[in-house]
Amino acid sequence: MQTDDPIEAAEFIKHGGIVAFPTETVYGLGASVFNEQAIMKVFQAKRRPADNPLIAHISSMSQLGDLANDISDDAKKLIDAFFPGPLTLVLLRSEQVPAIATAGLDTVGVRMPANSLAREFIAAGGVPLVAPSANISGRPSPTTWQAVLEDMDGRIDCILRGEPTEIGIESTVVDCTGARPVLLRLGSVSLEQLRAVVPGTVLASDPSLARRSPGLRHKHYSPAAKVVIVTEPGDIADRVDASAYIGLHPAERTFALVRVCSDVEEYARSVFEFFRECDRRKIDTIYCESVPRTGIGAALMDRIRRAAERH
Ligand code: TXA
Ligand code: MG
């Protein structure tokens, strides 16, 4: 079923159901963090590999103590600076969180969404919610409730319908269980912003990253179409009648579908929905203009690069 009412949607959570809901990043698929059966349903509905841990979402700081132990001073600083918002912190998992939620890890990702409908919904359910992005695994994350329906119709109990998401790519993930914070997944909270709060924050770039953030081992964000990154006009083929283009500047060709964004924020907000629209129209190649890897541009290029790697 579908509803605009967070209280009605939360009833499904209270009875062991799974519910898609909006956040400021992408739509999530929520289940009670304390209900193993419901968490199993989330993995099944998404066809998600069981070795990929979920993020727990909270509506108030009072819920943090049920999820995590021994929160470091650096983590506290990041919480003060960025909660609520598009930042997930990996912390030491409390025994109350079932192992299935975090793929057996002794850590747990925690985030407090800034989206007010998300927080009303979580508060109404009365428990933190594990919530991966509400797409079939490997597909672009959903930024509208209609995109959730496209992937999840008949597979979940309820969709809480909200606005299209403001940011459009998933949260920044930072591991706070070591000596210094380690950025595991780029998002709209940039490395520069993190370092302004905790100067020692580092970008995980060595091979041990795959172990620390299991999700990065899996295929992500991919449309059926081939994705090509455009850094110069010569990267575009001569025949583009079954191709699409997205970027900040128009390209001198006649594509089947074109999206010119006015800034990098709009590009990030639009890219996943653009990928989905291309699949609906059976586009075979999507050209994505490269942007400088600063601010949210770094996260945007990370997602586009992963989508392009698939082929
Ligand atoms: O913006 C977001 O984060 C969205 C919305 C719904 O909140 N959620 C989301 O969840 O993107 P998901 O499951 O699609 O991606 C979670 C990422 C994965 O790469 C996963 O491996 C990583 O976070 N992650 C979660 N828990 C972790 C942990 N304990 N240690 C390391 N990485 C973790
Ligand atoms: Mg995801």
Short mmCIF file of C-alpha atoms in Angstrom, two decimals, residues 102-253:
data_model
loop_
_atom_site.label_atom_id
_atom_site.label_comp_id
_atom_site.label_asym_id
_atom_site.label_seq_id
_atom_site.Cartn_x
_atom_site.Cartn_y
_atom_site.Cartn_z
CA THR A 102 25.38 -5.57 10.06
CA ALA A 103 26.32 -8.71 8.14
CA GLY A 104 28.01 -10.08 11.27
CA LEU A 105 30.36 -7.11 11.73
CA ASP A 106 31.08 -5.83 15.23
CA THR A 107 30.36 -2.32 13.96
CA VAL A 108 27.15 -0.52 12.95
CA GLY A 109 26.52 2.41 10.60
CA VAL A 110 24.29 5.09 12.17
CA ARG A 111 22.67 8.12 10.58
CA MET A 112 20.01 10.68 11.54
CA PRO A 113 18.25 11.90 8.39
CA ALA A 114 17.60 15.63 8.03
CA ASN A 115 14.33 15.00 6.17
CA SER A 116 11.49 15.84 8.57
CA LEU A 117 9.05 13.25 7.16
CA ALA A 118 11.72 10.57 7.67
CA ARG A 119 12.22 11.60 11.29
CA GLU A 120 8.46 11.76 12.01
CA PHE A 121 8.13 8.26 10.55
CA ILE A 122 11.05 6.83 12.56
CA ALA A 123 9.78 8.49 15.76
CA ALA A 124 6.26 7.13 15.18
CA GLY A 125 7.63 3.58 14.84
CA GLY A 126 9.39 4.00 18.19
CA VAL A 127 12.59 2.17 17.13
CA PRO A 128 15.66 2.90 14.97
CA LEU A 129 15.23 1.57 11.43
CA VAL A 130 17.78 -0.26 9.34
CA ALA A 131 17.39 1.08 5.82
CA PRO A 132 19.37 0.39 2.68
CA SER A 133 18.47 2.34 -0.45
CA ALA A 134 15.04 1.14 -1.67
CA ASN A 135 16.19 -0.23 -5.05
CA ILE A 136 16.84 -3.76 -6.29
CA SER A 137 20.55 -4.33 -5.54
CA GLY A 138 22.82 -3.00 -8.27
CA ARG A 139 20.24 -0.62 -9.78
CA PRO A 140 20.40 3.17 -9.39
CA SER A 141 19.12 4.32 -5.99
CA PRO A 142 15.55 5.68 -6.03
CA THR A 143 15.10 9.45 -5.67
CA THR A 144 11.29 9.45 -6.06
CA TRP A 145 8.55 7.23 -4.65
CA GLN A 146 7.65 6.28 -8.22
CA ALA A 147 11.16 4.85 -8.70
CA VAL A 148 10.67 2.81 -5.50
CA LEU A 149 7.39 1.46 -6.92
CA GLU A 150 9.15 0.54 -10.17
CA ASP A 151 11.57 -1.76 -8.31
CA MET A 152 9.54 -2.82 -5.26
CA ASP A 153 5.89 -3.16 -6.32
CA GLY A 154 4.51 -6.28 -4.61
CA ARG A 155 7.77 -6.90 -2.69
CA ILE A 156 7.25 -4.60 0.33
CA ASP A 157 4.42 -3.67 2.72
CA CYS A 158 4.15 0.09 2.24
CA ILE A 159 5.60 3.16 0.50
CA LEU A 160 5.58 6.42 2.47
CA ARG A 161 5.27 8.95 -0.35
CA GLY A 162 7.26 12.16 0.00
CA GLU A 163 8.95 14.68 -2.27
CA PRO A 164 11.76 13.81 -4.66
CA THR A 165 14.98 13.72 -2.63
CA GLU A 166 16.98 16.96 -2.36
CA ILE A 167 20.52 15.57 -2.57
CA GLY A 168 20.02 12.56 -4.82
CA ILE A 169 23.09 10.48 -3.89
CA GLU A 170 23.67 8.40 -0.77
CA SER A 171 25.17 9.58 2.51
CA THR A 172 28.88 9.98 3.19
CA VAL A 173 30.10 6.97 5.27
CA VAL A 174 32.89 7.51 7.82
CA ASP A 175 34.42 4.76 9.97
CA CYS A 176 35.01 6.12 13.49
CA THR A 177 36.22 2.88 15.12
CA GLY A 178 39.96 3.38 14.49
CA ALA A 179 42.61 5.85 15.57
CA ARG A 180 41.37 8.46 13.08
CA PRO A 181 38.15 8.78 11.04
CA VAL A 182 38.29 7.04 7.65
CA LEU A 183 36.04 8.14 4.81
CA LEU A 184 34.63 4.92 3.28
CA ARG A 185 31.99 6.26 0.87
CA LEU A 186 31.92 9.72 -0.70
CA GLY A 187 28.70 11.72 -0.31
CA SER A 188 27.49 15.27 -0.08
CA VAL A 189 29.38 15.85 3.18
CA SER A 190 32.81 16.27 1.58
CA LEU A 191 36.27 15.30 2.83
CA GLU A 192 37.04 19.04 3.12
CA GLN A 193 34.00 19.56 5.38
CA LEU A 194 34.93 16.55 7.54
CA ARG A 195 38.50 17.81 7.92
CA ALA A 196 37.24 21.22 9.00
CA VAL A 197 35.82 19.41 12.07
CA VAL A 198 38.35 16.57 12.52
CA PRO A 199 41.56 17.49 10.64
CA GLY A 200 42.98 13.95 10.88
CA THR A 201 40.19 12.42 8.74
CA VAL A 202 41.62 10.29 5.92
CA LEU A 203 40.27 8.95 2.66
CA ALA A 204 40.33 5.15 2.51
CA SER A 205 42.18 4.33 -0.67
CA ASP A 206 44.17 1.19 0.06
CA PRO A 207 43.02 -2.40 -0.66
CA SER A 208 41.89 -2.93 2.94
CA LEU A 209 39.00 -0.62 2.05
CA ALA A 210 37.15 -3.55 0.49
CA ARG A 211 37.18 -5.28 3.87
CA ARG A 212 36.19 -2.20 5.85
CA SER A 213 33.25 -1.26 3.65
CA PRO A 214 31.79 -4.46 2.29
CA GLY A 215 29.28 -2.57 0.14
CA LEU A 216 32.06 -1.27 -2.07
CA ARG A 217 32.77 -4.81 -3.27
CA HIS A 218 29.35 -5.05 -4.89
CA LYS A 219 28.07 -3.65 -8.17
CA HIS A 220 26.23 -0.38 -7.72
CA TYR A 221 24.22 2.35 -9.33
CA SER A 222 24.07 0.77 -12.76
CA PRO A 223 21.50 1.38 -15.45
CA ALA A 224 21.09 -1.30 -18.15
CA ALA A 225 22.61 1.17 -20.62
CA LYS A 226 26.35 1.50 -21.04
CA VAL A 227 27.74 4.57 -19.20
CA VAL A 228 30.56 6.60 -20.77
CA ILE A 229 32.38 9.42 -18.95
CA VAL A 230 32.98 12.45 -21.18
CA THR A 231 36.10 14.50 -20.45
CA GLU A 232 36.48 15.89 -23.99
CA PRO A 233 34.17 16.08 -27.05
CA GLY A 234 36.09 13.25 -28.76
CA ASP A 235 34.79 10.81 -26.13
CA ILE A 236 31.37 10.90 -27.83
CA ALA A 237 30.72 8.52 -30.76
CA ASP A 238 29.52 9.77 -34.15
CA ARG A 239 26.14 8.02 -33.99
CA VAL A 240 24.16 9.07 -30.91
CA ASP A 241 20.53 8.54 -32.00
CA ALA A 242 20.03 5.79 -29.35
CA SER A 243 22.20 7.62 -26.79
CA ALA A 244 21.58 10.10 -23.99
CA TYR A 245 23.65 12.90 -22.46
CA ILE A 246 23.75 14.52 -19.01
CA GLY A 247 26.11 17.26 -17.89
CA LEU A 248 26.63 20.92 -17.13
CA HIS A 249 27.26 22.03 -20.72
CA PRO A 250 25.34 21.15 -23.88
CA ALA A 251 27.10 18.79 -26.31
CA GLU A 252 27.03 19.43 -30.05
CA ARG A 253 25.10 16.29 -31.07
#
